[in-house]
Every structure is written in C-alpha cells, then in structure tokens.
Short mmCIF file of C-alpha atoms in Angstrom, two decimals:
data_model
loop_
_atom_site.label_atom_id
_atom_site.label_comp_id
_atom_site.label_asym_id
_atom_site.label_seq_id
_atom_site.Cartn_x
_atom_site.Cartn_y
_atom_site.Cartn_z
CA UNK S 1 99.63 112.72 30.36
CA UNK S 2 103.03 112.15 28.72
CA UNK S 3 103.92 109.16 26.53
CA UNK S 4 106.10 107.88 29.37
CA UNK S 5 103.18 108.10 31.81
CA UNK S 6 100.92 106.29 29.36
CA UNK S 7 103.48 103.49 28.85
CA UNK S 8 103.88 103.14 32.60
CA UNK S 9 100.11 103.00 33.13
CA UNK S 10 99.70 100.37 30.39
CA UNK S 11 102.55 98.27 31.83
CA UNK S 12 100.98 98.39 35.29
CA UNK S 13 97.58 97.39 33.90
CA UNK S 14 99.15 94.42 32.10
CA UNK S 15 100.97 93.39 35.27
CA UNK S 16 97.77 93.63 37.30
CA UNK S 17 95.89 91.56 34.70
CA UNK S 18 98.66 88.95 34.71
CA UNK S 19 98.51 88.67 38.51
CA UNK S 20 94.70 88.55 38.47
CA UNK S 21 94.80 85.75 35.87
CA UNK S 22 97.28 83.76 37.99
CA UNK S 23 95.12 84.18 41.09
CA UNK S 24 92.02 83.06 39.19
CA UNK S 25 93.83 80.00 37.82
CA UNK S 26 95.07 78.87 41.24
CA UNK S 27 92.17 76.66 42.30
CA UNK S 28 93.93 73.72 43.98
CA UNK S 29 94.27 73.98 47.75
CA UNK S 30 96.69 71.73 49.65
CA UNK S 31 99.91 71.80 51.62
CA UNK S 32 103.14 72.52 49.78
CA UNK S 33 106.63 71.08 49.71
CA UNK S 34 109.08 73.97 49.68
CA UNK S 35 112.87 73.75 49.38
CA UNK S 36 115.13 76.64 50.37
CA UNK S 37 118.59 75.82 49.01
CA UNK S 38 121.69 77.43 47.51
CA UNK S 39 124.96 78.81 48.86
CA UNK S 40 123.56 82.12 50.06
CA UNK S 41 122.67 83.08 53.60
CA UNK S 42 119.06 83.19 54.75
CA UNK S 43 117.54 79.74 54.19
CA UNK S 44 116.90 78.97 57.85
CA UNK S 45 115.94 82.58 58.54
CA UNK S 46 113.29 82.42 55.80
CA UNK S 47 111.95 79.17 57.22
CA UNK S 48 111.67 80.66 60.71
CA UNK S 49 109.84 83.62 59.21
CA UNK S 50 107.23 81.23 57.83
CA UNK S 51 107.07 79.50 61.22
CA UNK S 52 106.29 82.88 62.80
CA UNK S 53 103.61 83.54 60.21
CA UNK S 54 101.90 80.17 60.79
CA UNK S 55 102.05 80.57 64.58
CA UNK S 56 100.57 84.04 64.18
CA UNK S 57 97.43 82.42 62.75
CA UNK S 58 97.30 79.87 65.56
CA UNK S 59 98.48 76.87 63.52
CA UNK S 60 100.52 74.05 65.02
CA UNK S 61 104.11 73.96 63.76
CA UNK S 62 106.95 71.44 64.07
CA UNK S 63 110.61 72.29 63.54
CA UNK S 64 113.39 69.71 63.35
CA UNK S 65 116.90 71.17 63.39
CA UNK S 66 119.64 68.98 61.98
CA UNK S 67 123.31 70.04 62.32
CA UNK S 68 122.85 73.54 63.79
CA UNK S 69 120.56 72.48 66.60
CA UNK S 70 122.96 73.13 69.48
CA UNK S 71 123.77 76.65 68.29
CA UNK S 72 121.97 79.66 69.70
CA UNK S 73 118.96 80.55 67.59
CA UNK S 74 117.21 83.84 68.30
CA UNK S 75 114.02 82.84 66.50
CA UNK S 76 113.76 79.61 68.47
CA UNK S 77 114.45 81.43 71.74
CA UNK S 78 111.68 83.92 71.01
CA UNK S 79 109.08 81.39 69.87
CA UNK S 80 109.81 78.31 71.97
CA UNK S 81 107.22 79.25 74.62
CA UNK S 82 104.42 79.17 72.04
CA UNK S 83 102.28 76.11 72.87
CA UNK S 84 101.71 75.49 69.16
CA UNK S 85 105.44 75.09 68.43
CA UNK S 86 107.20 71.72 68.75
CA UNK S 87 111.00 71.80 68.25
CA UNK S 88 113.29 68.77 68.00
CA UNK S 89 117.07 69.25 67.90
CA UNK S 90 119.77 66.86 66.71
CA UNK S 91 121.91 66.24 69.77
CA UNK S 92 125.35 66.25 68.16
CA UNK S 93 125.30 69.71 66.59
CA UNK S 94 127.69 70.15 63.65
CA UNK S 95 128.78 66.76 62.35
CA UNK S 96 132.25 67.97 61.46
CA UNK S 97 132.81 68.80 65.14
CA UNK S 98 132.18 65.23 66.34
CA UNK S 99 134.03 63.29 63.63
CA UNK S 100 132.09 60.21 64.78
CA UNK S 101 129.91 58.84 62.00
CA UNK S 102 128.29 56.21 64.18
CA UNK S 103 127.09 58.65 66.86
CA UNK S 104 126.11 61.22 64.23
CA UNK S 105 124.00 58.63 62.39
CA UNK S 106 122.33 57.56 65.64
CA UNK S 107 121.58 61.19 66.53
CA UNK S 108 120.19 61.82 63.06
CA UNK S 109 117.92 58.78 63.19
CA UNK S 110 116.69 59.73 66.66
CA UNK S 111 115.64 63.21 65.60
CA UNK S 112 114.30 61.85 62.29
CA UNK S 113 111.81 59.78 64.31
CA UNK S 114 110.52 63.09 65.68
CA UNK S 115 110.26 64.39 62.13
CA UNK S 116 108.29 61.30 61.07
CA UNK S 117 105.92 61.83 64.00
CA UNK S 118 105.31 65.44 62.93
CA UNK S 119 104.94 64.50 59.26
CA UNK S 120 102.25 61.92 60.17
CA UNK S 121 100.22 64.29 62.37
CA UNK S 122 97.28 65.94 60.56
CA UNK S 123 97.12 68.60 63.29
CA UNK S 124 100.59 69.93 62.36
CA UNK S 125 100.08 72.57 59.69
CA UNK S 126 103.75 73.30 58.96
CA UNK S 127 106.89 71.19 59.40
CA UNK S 128 110.37 72.65 58.92
CA UNK S 129 113.22 70.20 58.31
CA UNK S 130 116.14 72.56 58.80
CA UNK S 131 119.43 71.44 57.18
CA UNK S 132 117.93 68.08 56.17
CA UNK S 133 119.85 68.26 52.91
CA UNK S 134 123.11 67.52 54.74
CA UNK S 135 121.68 64.34 56.26
CA UNK S 136 121.05 63.03 52.77
CA UNK S 137 124.38 64.25 51.41
CA UNK S 138 126.37 62.60 54.23
CA UNK S 139 124.33 59.39 54.01
CA UNK S 140 122.83 59.55 57.50
CA UNK S 141 119.36 59.26 55.92
CA UNK S 142 118.39 57.68 52.62
CA UNK S 143 116.25 59.53 50.11
CA UNK S 144 113.65 56.75 49.91
CA UNK S 145 112.90 57.06 53.63
CA UNK S 146 112.53 60.83 53.37
CA UNK S 147 110.42 60.85 50.21
CA UNK S 148 108.08 58.18 51.61
CA UNK S 149 107.42 60.31 54.70
CA UNK S 150 106.86 63.39 52.54
CA UNK S 151 104.54 61.59 50.13
CA UNK S 152 102.43 60.09 52.93
CA UNK S 153 102.04 63.26 55.01
CA UNK S 154 98.57 64.83 55.49
CA UNK S 155 97.43 66.67 52.39
CA UNK S 156 96.98 69.99 54.19
CA UNK S 157 100.48 69.95 55.70
CA UNK S 158 103.22 72.17 54.28
CA UNK S 159 106.88 71.18 54.63
CA UNK S 160 109.91 73.43 54.27
CA UNK S 161 113.31 71.80 53.76
CA UNK S 162 116.44 73.92 54.07
CA UNK S 163 120.10 73.41 53.25
CA UNK S 164 122.67 73.52 50.49
CA UNK S 165 122.95 70.93 47.73
CA UNK S 166 119.35 69.74 47.89
CA UNK S 167 118.97 66.17 46.65
CA UNK S 168 117.60 65.81 43.14
CA UNK S 169 114.73 63.68 44.51
CA UNK S 170 113.61 66.53 46.78
CA UNK S 171 113.79 69.05 43.96
CA UNK S 172 111.67 66.82 41.72
CA UNK S 173 108.98 66.61 44.41
CA UNK S 174 108.99 70.26 45.44
CA UNK S 175 106.17 72.68 44.66
CA UNK S 176 108.36 75.71 45.37
CA UNK S 177 112.15 75.93 45.18
CA UNK S 178 114.00 79.04 46.27
CA UNK S 179 117.74 79.22 45.69
CA UNK S 180 119.64 81.66 47.84
CA UNK S 181 122.60 83.03 45.89
CA UNK S 182 125.62 84.45 47.66
CA UNK S 183 126.83 87.69 46.11
CA UNK S 184 128.96 88.79 49.07
CA UNK S 185 129.21 87.50 52.64
CA UNK S 186 130.71 89.52 55.49
CA UNK S 187 132.24 86.40 57.04
CA UNK S 188 134.54 86.03 54.02
CA UNK S 189 135.96 89.47 54.84
CA UNK S 190 136.70 88.50 58.43
CA UNK S 191 133.52 89.86 60.03
CA UNK S 192 132.19 87.70 62.87
CA UNK S 193 128.60 86.46 62.93
CA UNK S 194 126.48 88.82 65.03
CA UNK S 195 124.06 87.70 67.69
CA UNK S 196 120.55 88.78 66.81
CA UNK S 197 121.51 89.27 63.17
CA UNK S 198 123.14 86.05 61.96
CA UNK S 199 121.79 83.73 64.67
#
C-alpha cells in the first residue's frame, strides 16, 4: 500500500467516524422547519422532491403554492391524484401580473387559511409553503401570524418554506436552511424555460 493509499484510507476512516459520531449524537426526534432560499434555481423543485419522498412512505402532505400557483407544475400534475396530497393554490398567480394589492392580499389570506388548517392538523406529516417568503416581503402576511402558526403546529410535522429573501424571523426559527446560489442561469442567455425541466 502506497503512502497516498494509506492517507486516503485514514481520511475515509476519520470521515466515517465523524458521521457515526453525528448519528449517535442525534437523539431528538421531531418535525423540522426547513427554509430553501437564495437566488438560485431549484427551491420549489427540492421541496417537491421531499413531497414525493413523504408520499412514497404513505404520509399525508399539504402543499400551499403562493405566487406561482396558476403556472403549470409537472410535479403537481404527476402527484395530484395521490389521496394523501392536499394542494391549495393562490388564485391570482404572480402578483406583478395583477397590479392589484387589494385582490392579491385577499387571495393570499384565503390560501393562508388553508395553510393554517394544514399546520394545525396532526395527521399532516409535511407542509410545503411554496414562495411564502414573497407574501412576507410584500406585506400580504405579517411575520407574527406566520411564526405563531409555525410554533403551534404539531411536534411531528415538518414544514418547508421556499422563496428568495427569507425573512429574518423565519431564518431564526429554522432547523435547516439551504441557500440556492445562482452561478449561471440559461434564462439570462435567452433560453426559454422548458416544460418538464423548469416547470
């Protein structure tokens, strides 16, 4: 065995021991609050991947789509027939299309009531609040209302919040924060979004 092989073997053993120690130390079991934020693509896609995973185990899942709800969504189309999936969609779609703050606020509050229902239901294992960050940024929802619902949810329930510019209050509460970083985006070079790839 060469010195390089020995160093590699030792590094792998240390890594394995580190992972084993982390697994042994993780003794608390409860639902998580996860935030997928940042300017990069993939936040909603990652959330839908987790939805698919939870449904695969037979768990009940709720998804509330703010802003992009009226757009085509391949994941939603594929999974919507699953009896364990409950999807609520904000009726106005992209807020910058309507330019009507009053109707946007009303639509947000209506779909937020669905979110509150899901967040209060101990049978719902996972709740995704897709693009919720924009509702806080634009002032359609206040952070106190959102944090109260998150704090009072069933202990076994996991929540994923997606969107850019996540509110500081959400980040302080979160167990896991993933920031998607844009390095390059095809759209910026004039390439159209592709059905089945981007949506």
